mmCIF file of C-alpha atoms and ligand atoms in Angstrom:
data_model
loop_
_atom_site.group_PDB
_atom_site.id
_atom_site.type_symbol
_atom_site.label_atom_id
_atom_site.label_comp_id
_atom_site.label_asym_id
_atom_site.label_seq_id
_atom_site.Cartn_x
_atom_site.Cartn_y
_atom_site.Cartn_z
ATOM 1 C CA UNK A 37 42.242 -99.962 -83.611
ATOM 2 C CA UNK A 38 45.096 -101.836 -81.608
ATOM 3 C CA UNK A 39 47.481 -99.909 -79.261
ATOM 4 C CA UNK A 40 50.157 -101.659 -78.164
ATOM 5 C CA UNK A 41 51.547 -99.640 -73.978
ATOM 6 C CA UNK A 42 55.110 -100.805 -73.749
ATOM 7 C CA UNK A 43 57.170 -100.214 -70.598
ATOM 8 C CA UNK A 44 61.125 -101.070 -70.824
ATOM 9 C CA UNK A 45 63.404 -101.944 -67.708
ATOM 10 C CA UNK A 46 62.525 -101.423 -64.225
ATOM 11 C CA UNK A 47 59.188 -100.354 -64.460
ATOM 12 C CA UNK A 48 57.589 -103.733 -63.049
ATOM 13 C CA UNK A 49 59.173 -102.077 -59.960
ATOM 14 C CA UNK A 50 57.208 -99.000 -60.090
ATOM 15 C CA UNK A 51 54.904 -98.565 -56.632
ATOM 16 C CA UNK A 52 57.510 -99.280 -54.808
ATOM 17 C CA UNK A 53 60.876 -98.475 -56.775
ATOM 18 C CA UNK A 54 61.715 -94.624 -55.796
ATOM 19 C CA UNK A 55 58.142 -93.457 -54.882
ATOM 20 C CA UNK A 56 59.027 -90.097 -54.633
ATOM 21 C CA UNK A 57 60.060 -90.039 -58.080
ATOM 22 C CA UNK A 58 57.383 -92.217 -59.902
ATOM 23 C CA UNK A 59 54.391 -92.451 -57.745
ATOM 24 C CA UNK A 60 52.736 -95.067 -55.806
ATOM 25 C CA UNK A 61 51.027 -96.794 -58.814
ATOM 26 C CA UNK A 62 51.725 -100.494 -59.521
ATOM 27 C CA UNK A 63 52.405 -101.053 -63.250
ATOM 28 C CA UNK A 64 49.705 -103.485 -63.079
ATOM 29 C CA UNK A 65 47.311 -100.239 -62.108
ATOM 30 C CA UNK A 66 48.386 -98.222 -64.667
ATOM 31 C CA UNK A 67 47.536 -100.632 -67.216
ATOM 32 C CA UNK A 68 44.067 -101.189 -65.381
ATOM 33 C CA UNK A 69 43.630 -97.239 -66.238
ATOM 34 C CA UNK A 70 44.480 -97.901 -69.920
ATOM 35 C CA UNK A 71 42.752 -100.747 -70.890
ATOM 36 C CA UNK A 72 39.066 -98.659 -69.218
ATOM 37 C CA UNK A 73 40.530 -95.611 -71.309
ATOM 38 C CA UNK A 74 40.477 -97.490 -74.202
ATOM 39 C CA UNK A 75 37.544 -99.364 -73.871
ATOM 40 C CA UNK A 76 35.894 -96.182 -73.314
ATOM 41 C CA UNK A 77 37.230 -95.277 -76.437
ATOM 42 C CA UNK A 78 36.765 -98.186 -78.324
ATOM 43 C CA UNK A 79 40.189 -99.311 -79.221
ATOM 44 C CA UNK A 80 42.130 -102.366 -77.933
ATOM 45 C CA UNK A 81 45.030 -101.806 -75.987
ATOM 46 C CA UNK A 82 47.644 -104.955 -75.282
ATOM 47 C CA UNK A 83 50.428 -104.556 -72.778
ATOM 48 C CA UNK A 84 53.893 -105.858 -71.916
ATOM 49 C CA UNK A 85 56.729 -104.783 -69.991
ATOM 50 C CA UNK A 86 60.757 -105.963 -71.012
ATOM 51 C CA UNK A 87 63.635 -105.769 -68.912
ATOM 52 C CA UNK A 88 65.465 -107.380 -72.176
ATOM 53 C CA UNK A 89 66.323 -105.087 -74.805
ATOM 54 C CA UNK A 90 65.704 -107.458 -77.703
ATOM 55 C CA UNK A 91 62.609 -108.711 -76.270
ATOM 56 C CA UNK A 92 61.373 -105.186 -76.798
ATOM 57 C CA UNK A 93 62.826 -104.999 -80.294
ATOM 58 C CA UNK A 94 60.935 -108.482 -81.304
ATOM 59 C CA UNK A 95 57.925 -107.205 -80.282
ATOM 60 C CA UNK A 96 58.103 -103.636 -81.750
ATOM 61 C CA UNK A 97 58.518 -105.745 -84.968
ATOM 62 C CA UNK A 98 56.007 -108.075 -84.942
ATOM 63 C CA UNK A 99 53.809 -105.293 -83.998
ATOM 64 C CA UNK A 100 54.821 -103.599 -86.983
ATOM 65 C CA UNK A 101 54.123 -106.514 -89.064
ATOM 66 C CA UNK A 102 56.928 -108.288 -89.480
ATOM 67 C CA UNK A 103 56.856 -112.165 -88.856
ATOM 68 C CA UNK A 104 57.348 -112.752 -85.160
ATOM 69 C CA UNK A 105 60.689 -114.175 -83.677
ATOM 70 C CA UNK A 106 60.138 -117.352 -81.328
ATOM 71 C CA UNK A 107 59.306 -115.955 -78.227
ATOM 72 C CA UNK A 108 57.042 -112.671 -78.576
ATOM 73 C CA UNK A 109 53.845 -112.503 -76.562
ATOM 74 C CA UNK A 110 50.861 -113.795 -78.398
ATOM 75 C CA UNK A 111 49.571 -110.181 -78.057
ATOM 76 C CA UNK A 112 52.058 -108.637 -80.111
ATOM 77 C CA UNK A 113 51.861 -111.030 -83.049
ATOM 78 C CA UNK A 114 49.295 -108.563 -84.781
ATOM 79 C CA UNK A 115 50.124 -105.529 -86.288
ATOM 80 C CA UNK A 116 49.207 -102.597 -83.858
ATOM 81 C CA UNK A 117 47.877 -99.109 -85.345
ATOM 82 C CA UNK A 118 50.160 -97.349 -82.747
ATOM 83 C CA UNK A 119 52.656 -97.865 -79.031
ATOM 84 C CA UNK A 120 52.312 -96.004 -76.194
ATOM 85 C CA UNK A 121 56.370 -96.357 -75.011
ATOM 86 C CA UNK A 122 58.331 -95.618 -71.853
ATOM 87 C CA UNK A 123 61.032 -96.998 -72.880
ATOM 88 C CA UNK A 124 62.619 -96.343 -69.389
ATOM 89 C CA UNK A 125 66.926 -95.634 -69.290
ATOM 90 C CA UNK A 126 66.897 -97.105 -73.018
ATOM 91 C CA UNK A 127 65.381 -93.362 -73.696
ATOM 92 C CA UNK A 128 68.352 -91.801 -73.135
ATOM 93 C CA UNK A 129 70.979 -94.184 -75.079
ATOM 94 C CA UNK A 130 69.096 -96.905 -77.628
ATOM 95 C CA UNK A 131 69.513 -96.101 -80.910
ATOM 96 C CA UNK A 132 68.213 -99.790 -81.486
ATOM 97 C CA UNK A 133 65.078 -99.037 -80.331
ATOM 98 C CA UNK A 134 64.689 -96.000 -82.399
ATOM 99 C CA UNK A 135 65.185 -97.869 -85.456
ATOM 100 C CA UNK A 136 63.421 -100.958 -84.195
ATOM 101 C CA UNK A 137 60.404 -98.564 -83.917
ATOM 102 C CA UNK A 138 61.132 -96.331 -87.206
ATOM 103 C CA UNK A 139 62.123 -99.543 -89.076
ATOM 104 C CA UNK A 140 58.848 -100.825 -89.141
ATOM 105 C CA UNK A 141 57.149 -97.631 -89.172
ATOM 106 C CA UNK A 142 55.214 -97.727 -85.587
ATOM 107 C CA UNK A 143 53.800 -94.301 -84.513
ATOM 108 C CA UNK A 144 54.655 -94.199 -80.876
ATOM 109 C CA UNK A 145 54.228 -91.752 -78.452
ATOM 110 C CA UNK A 146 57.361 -91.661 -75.824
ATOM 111 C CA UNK A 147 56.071 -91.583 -72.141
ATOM 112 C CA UNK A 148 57.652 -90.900 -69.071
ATOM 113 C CA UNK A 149 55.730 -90.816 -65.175
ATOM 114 C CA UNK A 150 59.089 -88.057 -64.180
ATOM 115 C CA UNK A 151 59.942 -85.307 -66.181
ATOM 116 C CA UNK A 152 62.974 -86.091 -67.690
ATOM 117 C CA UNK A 153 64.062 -82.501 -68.732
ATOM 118 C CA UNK A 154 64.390 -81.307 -65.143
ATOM 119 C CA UNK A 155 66.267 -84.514 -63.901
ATOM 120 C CA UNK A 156 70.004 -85.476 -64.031
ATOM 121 C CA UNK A 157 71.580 -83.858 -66.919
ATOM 122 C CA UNK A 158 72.054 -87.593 -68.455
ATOM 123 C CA UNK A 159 67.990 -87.930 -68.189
ATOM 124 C CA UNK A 160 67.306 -84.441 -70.229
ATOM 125 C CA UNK A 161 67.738 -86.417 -73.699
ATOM 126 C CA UNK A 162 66.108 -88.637 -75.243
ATOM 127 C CA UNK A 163 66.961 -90.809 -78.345
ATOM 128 C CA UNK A 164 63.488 -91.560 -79.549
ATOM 129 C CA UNK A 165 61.763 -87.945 -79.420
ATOM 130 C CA UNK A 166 62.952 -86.912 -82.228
ATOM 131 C CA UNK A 167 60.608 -89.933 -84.010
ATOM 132 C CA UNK A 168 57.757 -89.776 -81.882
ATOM 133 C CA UNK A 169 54.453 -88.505 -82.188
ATOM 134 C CA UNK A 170 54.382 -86.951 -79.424
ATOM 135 C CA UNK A 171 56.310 -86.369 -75.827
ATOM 136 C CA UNK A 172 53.763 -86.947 -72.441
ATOM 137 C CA UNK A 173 56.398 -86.369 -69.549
ATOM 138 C CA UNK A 174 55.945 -85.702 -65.881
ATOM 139 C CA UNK A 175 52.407 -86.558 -64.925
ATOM 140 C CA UNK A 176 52.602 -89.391 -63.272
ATOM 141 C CA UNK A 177 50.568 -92.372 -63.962
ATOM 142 C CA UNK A 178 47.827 -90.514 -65.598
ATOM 143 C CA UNK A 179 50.529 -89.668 -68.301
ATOM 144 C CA UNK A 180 49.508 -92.749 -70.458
ATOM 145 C CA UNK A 181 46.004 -92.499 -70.464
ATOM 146 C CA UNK A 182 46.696 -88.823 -71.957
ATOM 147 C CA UNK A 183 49.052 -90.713 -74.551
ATOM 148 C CA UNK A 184 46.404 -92.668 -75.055
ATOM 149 C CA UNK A 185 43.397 -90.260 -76.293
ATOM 150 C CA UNK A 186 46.073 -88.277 -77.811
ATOM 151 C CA UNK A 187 47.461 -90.651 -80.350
ATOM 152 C CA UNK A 188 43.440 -92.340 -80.870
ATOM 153 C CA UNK A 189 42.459 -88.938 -81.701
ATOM 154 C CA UNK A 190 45.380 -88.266 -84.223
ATOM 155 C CA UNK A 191 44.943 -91.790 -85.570
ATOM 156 C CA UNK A 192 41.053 -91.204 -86.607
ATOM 157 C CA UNK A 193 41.454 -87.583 -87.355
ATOM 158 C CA UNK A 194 43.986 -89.124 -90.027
ATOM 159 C CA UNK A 195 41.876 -91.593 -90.952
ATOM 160 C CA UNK A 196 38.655 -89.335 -91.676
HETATM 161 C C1 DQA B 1197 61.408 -92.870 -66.709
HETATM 162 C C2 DQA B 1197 62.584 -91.895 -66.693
HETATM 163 C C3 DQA B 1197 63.882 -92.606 -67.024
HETATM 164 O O1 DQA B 1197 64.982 -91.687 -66.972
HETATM 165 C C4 DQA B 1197 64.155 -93.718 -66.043
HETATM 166 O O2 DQA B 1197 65.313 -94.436 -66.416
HETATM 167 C C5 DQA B 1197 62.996 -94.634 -65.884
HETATM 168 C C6 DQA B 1197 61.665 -94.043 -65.769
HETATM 169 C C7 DQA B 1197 60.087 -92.206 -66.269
HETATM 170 O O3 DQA B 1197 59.055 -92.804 -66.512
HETATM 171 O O4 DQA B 1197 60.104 -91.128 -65.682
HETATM 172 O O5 DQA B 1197 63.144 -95.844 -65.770
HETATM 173 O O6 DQA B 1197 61.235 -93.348 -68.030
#
């Protein structure tokens, strides 16, 4: 099983972007935590972070199958089972993404570090919920690895 953890705009910042918002935790740290979750669970897990809308979009597609644009990241040229996604501000306005994502039928489960529904009245909606699998939100770091054995354990519960 392949999970794709894709983090939209401003998150290669986290550690040190607004640390009393989202933590101390480098990117790079949380995705150290994933990929042991998910060899502990036996999946593979393949990472990217896109300050570039369409960038995102590319890969969503490609990782839904779709033949990959010029450009997308060797590791999301195969189809992934599933995306772990904090898609960042895009949560809040991109309709693109929500299709991207629903176009090519990828489960996803939306993740967010803050919680978003007891932020800035602009942050308490989110465009993708509504087609997720689930909602992790205001955890911190440990937020994804959650996702993680969440969505595995729907995945194979599906599957038996
Ligand atoms: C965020 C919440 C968003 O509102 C914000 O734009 C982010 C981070 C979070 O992880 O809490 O970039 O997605």
């Amino acid at each position: 099983m392949r999970i794709a953890v894709l983090n939209g705009p401003n998150l290669n910042l986290l550690g040190t972007r607004e640390p009393e918002l989202y933590g101390t935790t480098t990117l790079a740290e949380i995705e150290a935590r994933v990929a042991t979750v998910a060899s502990e669970l036996g999946v593979t897990a393949v990472f990217g972070q896109f300050n570039h809308e369409g960038d995102l979009i590319d890969a969503i597609h490609a990782l839904g199958g779709r033949p990959a644009a010029p450009g997308v990241a060797p590791q999301f040229r195969d189809r992934a089972d599933a995306a772990l996604i904090n898609a960042g501000a895009w949560t809040h306005t991109s309709l693109a993404l929500r299709d991207a994502l629903t176009g090519v039928s990828l489960p996803f489960v939306e993740v967010h570090l803050s919680n978003i529904y007891t932020r800035e009245p602009e942050r308490r909606h989110s465009v993708l919920v509504s087609a997720a699998r689930g909602l992790v939100c205001g955890l911190g770091a440990t937020g994804y690895e959650l996702a993680l054995t969440g969505i595995v354990a729907q995945l194979r519960a599906k599957r038996a």
